[in-house]
């Protein structure tokens, strides 16, 4: 079975299911996306690894694993998403120490969080991408239009529930206020909130 290299397109928060996230992986030489539903903690850890500007005051679990591995000269060489059963993805972490290679089973979200910290490539098998890969539909962004096309398409992954009415919005805050809130969220180790604030800042700065 041939391997297909993936990169991380981003993390999308469900607008219909509170606390649910989708990690979107993109095939490097193609247009298909591989969406993987992950938990809030794993979403935080992956978002922090992607956002170099967010520096947690204390190491997260995946940061601790990275420090532990570095101390004992263990290197994560690659991550392979090798199986899909009943909608659940299974992954392996390929590690190396003293030129001896070991394969460790892991949850896909943990494996990817570690791959980011080791700058290790992520792969899956072609048959898994054929089975679970999707094409997300995007429309050209018009003047003044909010960049919501991806979240709308990704939200089809989740069950169709009512939108939570208490969902936090940062539309009323200025950019400076958002940066202050971001610093406060990181200091309080509220990384889920920090990731959302950072998303709002990035969206405004792209305009």
CSV table of C-alpha atoms in Angstrom, one decimal:
chain,number,residue,atom,x,y,z
A,1,UNK,CA,0.0,0.0,0.0
A,2,UNK,CA,1.3,3.4,-1.0
A,3,UNK,CA,1.8,6.2,1.6
A,4,UNK,CA,0.4,9.7,1.0
A,5,UNK,CA,2.0,12.6,2.7
A,6,UNK,CA,-0.3,15.0,4.6
A,7,UNK,CA,0.1,18.5,6.0
A,8,UNK,CA,-2.1,20.4,8.5
A,9,UNK,CA,-4.6,22.7,6.9
A,10,UNK,CA,-6.0,23.9,10.3
A,11,UNK,CA,-8.3,23.3,13.1
A,12,UNK,CA,-12.0,24.1,12.9
A,13,UNK,CA,-14.4,24.6,15.8
A,14,UNK,CA,-17.9,23.2,15.3
A,15,UNK,CA,-20.6,25.8,15.2
A,16,UNK,CA,-23.2,23.2,16.0
A,17,UNK,CA,-21.6,20.9,18.6
A,18,UNK,CA,-20.1,22.6,21.6
A,19,UNK,CA,-16.6,21.5,22.5
A,20,UNK,CA,-16.0,19.6,19.2
A,21,UNK,CA,-13.1,20.3,16.9
A,22,UNK,CA,-12.0,18.9,13.5
A,23,UNK,CA,-8.4,18.7,12.6
A,24,UNK,CA,-8.1,19.1,8.8
A,25,UNK,CA,-5.2,17.3,7.1
A,26,UNK,CA,-4.5,18.0,3.4
A,27,UNK,CA,-2.8,15.7,1.0
A,28,UNK,CA,0.4,17.3,-0.2
A,29,UNK,CA,0.0,16.5,-3.9
A,30,UNK,CA,-3.8,16.7,-4.1
A,31,UNK,CA,-7.0,18.5,-3.1
A,32,UNK,CA,-8.5,16.0,-0.7
A,33,UNK,CA,-8.8,16.8,3.0
A,34,UNK,CA,-8.8,14.3,5.8
A,35,UNK,CA,-11.0,15.5,8.7
A,36,UNK,CA,-10.4,14.0,12.1
A,37,UNK,CA,-12.6,14.8,15.1
A,38,UNK,CA,-10.5,15.6,18.2
A,39,UNK,CA,-11.0,16.8,21.7
A,40,UNK,CA,-10.5,20.2,23.2
A,41,UNK,CA,-7.2,19.4,25.0
A,42,UNK,CA,-5.6,17.9,21.8
A,43,UNK,CA,-6.9,20.9,19.8
A,44,UNK,CA,-5.2,23.3,22.2
A,45,UNK,CA,-2.0,21.4,22.1
A,46,UNK,CA,-1.9,21.2,18.3
A,47,UNK,CA,-2.9,24.9,18.0
A,48,UNK,CA,-0.1,26.0,20.3
A,49,UNK,CA,2.4,24.0,18.3
A,50,UNK,CA,1.1,25.7,15.1
A,51,UNK,CA,1.0,29.2,16.6
A,52,UNK,CA,4.6,30.0,17.5
A,53,UNK,CA,3.5,33.2,19.1
A,54,UNK,CA,1.7,31.4,21.9
A,55,UNK,CA,4.2,30.3,24.6
A,56,UNK,CA,2.6,28.5,27.5
A,57,UNK,CA,4.2,29.4,30.9
A,58,UNK,CA,4.5,25.7,31.8
A,59,UNK,CA,5.0,22.7,29.4
A,60,UNK,CA,2.0,20.9,28.2
A,61,UNK,CA,1.9,17.1,28.2
A,62,UNK,CA,3.2,16.9,24.6
A,63,UNK,CA,5.9,19.5,25.4
A,64,UNK,CA,7.0,17.3,28.4
A,65,UNK,CA,7.2,14.3,26.1
A,66,UNK,CA,9.3,16.2,23.7
A,67,UNK,CA,11.7,17.3,26.5
A,68,UNK,CA,11.8,13.7,27.8
A,69,UNK,CA,12.6,12.3,24.4
A,70,UNK,CA,15.3,14.9,23.8
A,71,UNK,CA,17.0,14.1,27.1
A,72,UNK,CA,17.2,10.4,26.2
A,73,UNK,CA,18.0,11.1,22.5
A,74,UNK,CA,14.7,9.7,21.1
A,75,UNK,CA,13.7,11.1,17.8
A,76,UNK,CA,10.2,10.9,16.3
A,77,UNK,CA,10.9,10.2,12.6
A,78,UNK,CA,7.4,10.1,11.2
A,79,UNK,CA,3.7,9.5,12.0
A,80,UNK,CA,1.5,7.1,10.0
A,81,UNK,CA,-2.3,7.0,10.2
A,82,UNK,CA,-2.5,3.3,9.4
A,83,UNK,CA,-6.1,2.2,10.1
A,84,UNK,CA,-9.7,3.5,10.1
A,85,UNK,CA,-12.3,1.4,11.9
A,86,UNK,CA,-15.9,2.7,12.5
A,87,UNK,CA,-14.8,6.3,12.0
A,88,UNK,CA,-11.8,6.0,14.4
A,89,UNK,CA,-8.3,6.6,13.1
A,90,UNK,CA,-5.4,4.6,14.4
A,91,UNK,CA,-1.8,5.9,14.2
A,92,UNK,CA,1.7,4.8,14.8
A,93,UNK,CA,4.7,6.9,15.8
A,94,UNK,CA,8.0,5.8,14.3
A,95,UNK,CA,10.8,6.6,16.7
A,96,UNK,CA,14.5,6.1,16.6
A,97,UNK,CA,17.2,5.8,19.3
A,98,UNK,CA,20.8,4.7,18.7
A,99,UNK,CA,19.8,3.9,15.1
A,100,UNK,CA,17.2,1.4,16.4
A,101,UNK,CA,13.7,2.0,15.1
A,102,UNK,CA,10.6,1.4,17.2
A,103,UNK,CA,6.9,1.7,16.4
A,104,UNK,CA,4.5,3.0,19.0
A,105,UNK,CA,0.7,2.9,18.8
A,106,UNK,CA,-0.9,6.3,19.6
A,107,UNK,CA,-4.1,8.2,19.3
A,108,UNK,CA,-4.0,10.2,16.1
A,109,UNK,CA,-4.4,13.5,17.8
A,110,UNK,CA,-1.5,12.8,20.2
A,111,UNK,CA,0.7,11.5,17.3
A,112,UNK,CA,0.1,14.7,15.3
A,113,UNK,CA,0.7,16.9,18.3
A,114,UNK,CA,4.1,15.2,18.7
A,115,UNK,CA,4.9,15.2,15.0
A,116,UNK,CA,4.6,19.0,15.0
A,117,UNK,CA,7.0,19.3,17.9
A,118,UNK,CA,9.6,17.1,16.2
A,119,UNK,CA,9.0,18.5,12.7
A,120,UNK,CA,8.2,15.0,11.7
A,121,UNK,CA,6.2,14.2,8.5
A,122,UNK,CA,2.7,12.8,8.6
A,123,UNK,CA,1.5,10.1,6.3
A,124,UNK,CA,-1.6,7.9,5.7
A,125,UNK,CA,-2.3,5.1,3.3
A,126,UNK,CA,-3.9,5.8,0.0
A,127,UNK,CA,-6.9,3.4,0.7
A,128,UNK,CA,-7.7,5.4,3.9
A,129,UNK,CA,-7.6,8.7,2.0
A,130,UNK,CA,-9.8,7.1,-0.7
A,131,UNK,CA,-12.3,6.0,2.0
A,132,UNK,CA,-12.4,9.1,4.3
A,133,UNK,CA,-11.0,11.9,2.2
A,134,UNK,CA,-13.3,14.7,1.2
A,135,UNK,CA,-13.3,17.8,-0.9
A,136,UNK,CA,-14.1,21.0,1.0
A,137,UNK,CA,-15.9,23.5,-1.1
A,138,UNK,CA,-14.5,27.1,-1.0
A,139,UNK,CA,-15.9,30.2,-2.6
A,140,UNK,CA,-13.9,33.3,-3.5
A,141,UNK,CA,-13.9,35.8,-0.7
A,142,UNK,CA,-15.9,38.9,-1.6
A,143,UNK,CA,-15.3,42.4,-0.3
A,144,UNK,CA,-16.5,42.6,3.3
A,145,UNK,CA,-17.6,39.0,3.5
A,146,UNK,CA,-16.6,37.0,6.6
A,147,UNK,CA,-14.2,34.1,6.0
A,148,UNK,CA,-16.8,31.5,7.1
A,149,UNK,CA,-16.8,29.2,4.1
A,150,UNK,CA,-14.4,26.6,5.5
A,151,UNK,CA,-16.2,26.4,8.9
A,152,UNK,CA,-19.5,25.9,7.2
A,153,UNK,CA,-18.2,23.1,5.1
A,154,UNK,CA,-16.3,21.5,7.9
A,155,UNK,CA,-19.3,21.6,10.2
A,156,UNK,CA,-21.0,19.0,8.1
A,157,UNK,CA,-18.6,16.5,9.8
A,158,UNK,CA,-20.4,17.0,13.1
A,159,UNK,CA,-24.0,16.1,14.0
A,160,UNK,CA,-26.6,18.7,13.2
A,161,UNK,CA,-27.4,20.2,16.6
A,162,UNK,CA,-28.6,23.6,17.5
A,163,UNK,CA,-26.0,26.3,17.7
A,164,UNK,CA,-25.1,27.1,21.4
A,165,UNK,CA,-26.4,30.5,22.3
A,166,UNK,CA,-23.6,31.2,24.8
A,167,UNK,CA,-20.8,30.9,22.2
A,168,UNK,CA,-18.2,33.6,22.9
A,169,UNK,CA,-17.9,36.3,20.3
A,170,UNK,CA,-15.0,38.8,20.0
A,171,UNK,CA,-16.5,41.1,17.4
A,172,UNK,CA,-16.9,43.9,19.9
A,173,UNK,CA,-13.3,44.0,21.0
A,174,UNK,CA,-10.6,46.1,19.4
A,175,UNK,CA,-7.4,44.5,18.1
A,176,UNK,CA,-5.4,45.9,21.0
A,177,UNK,CA,-8.0,44.5,23.5
A,178,UNK,CA,-7.7,41.1,21.8
A,179,UNK,CA,-3.9,41.1,22.2
A,180,UNK,CA,-4.4,41.9,25.9
A,181,UNK,CA,-7.0,39.2,26.3
A,182,UNK,CA,-4.6,36.8,24.5
A,183,UNK,CA,-1.8,37.5,26.9
A,184,UNK,CA,-4.2,37.0,29.9
A,185,UNK,CA,-5.6,33.7,28.5
A,186,UNK,CA,-2.0,32.3,28.0
A,187,UNK,CA,-1.0,33.5,31.5
A,188,UNK,CA,-4.1,31.7,32.9
A,189,UNK,CA,-3.3,28.6,30.8
A,190,UNK,CA,-6.7,28.8,29.1
A,191,UNK,CA,-5.3,27.7,25.8
A,192,UNK,CA,-8.7,26.9,24.2
A,193,UNK,CA,-9.7,30.6,24.7
A,194,UNK,CA,-6.2,31.7,23.5
A,195,UNK,CA,-6.6,29.7,20.3
A,196,UNK,CA,-9.9,31.3,19.6
A,197,UNK,CA,-8.7,34.8,20.3
A,198,UNK,CA,-5.6,34.2,18.1
A,199,UNK,CA,-8.0,33.0,15.3
A,200,UNK,CA,-9.9,36.3,15.5
A,201,UNK,CA,-6.7,38.3,15.5
A,202,UNK,CA,-5.4,36.4,12.4
A,203,UNK,CA,-8.7,36.9,10.6
A,204,UNK,CA,-8.6,40.7,11.2
A,205,UNK,CA,-5.0,41.1,10.2
A,206,UNK,CA,-5.6,39.3,6.9
A,207,UNK,CA,-8.1,41.9,5.9
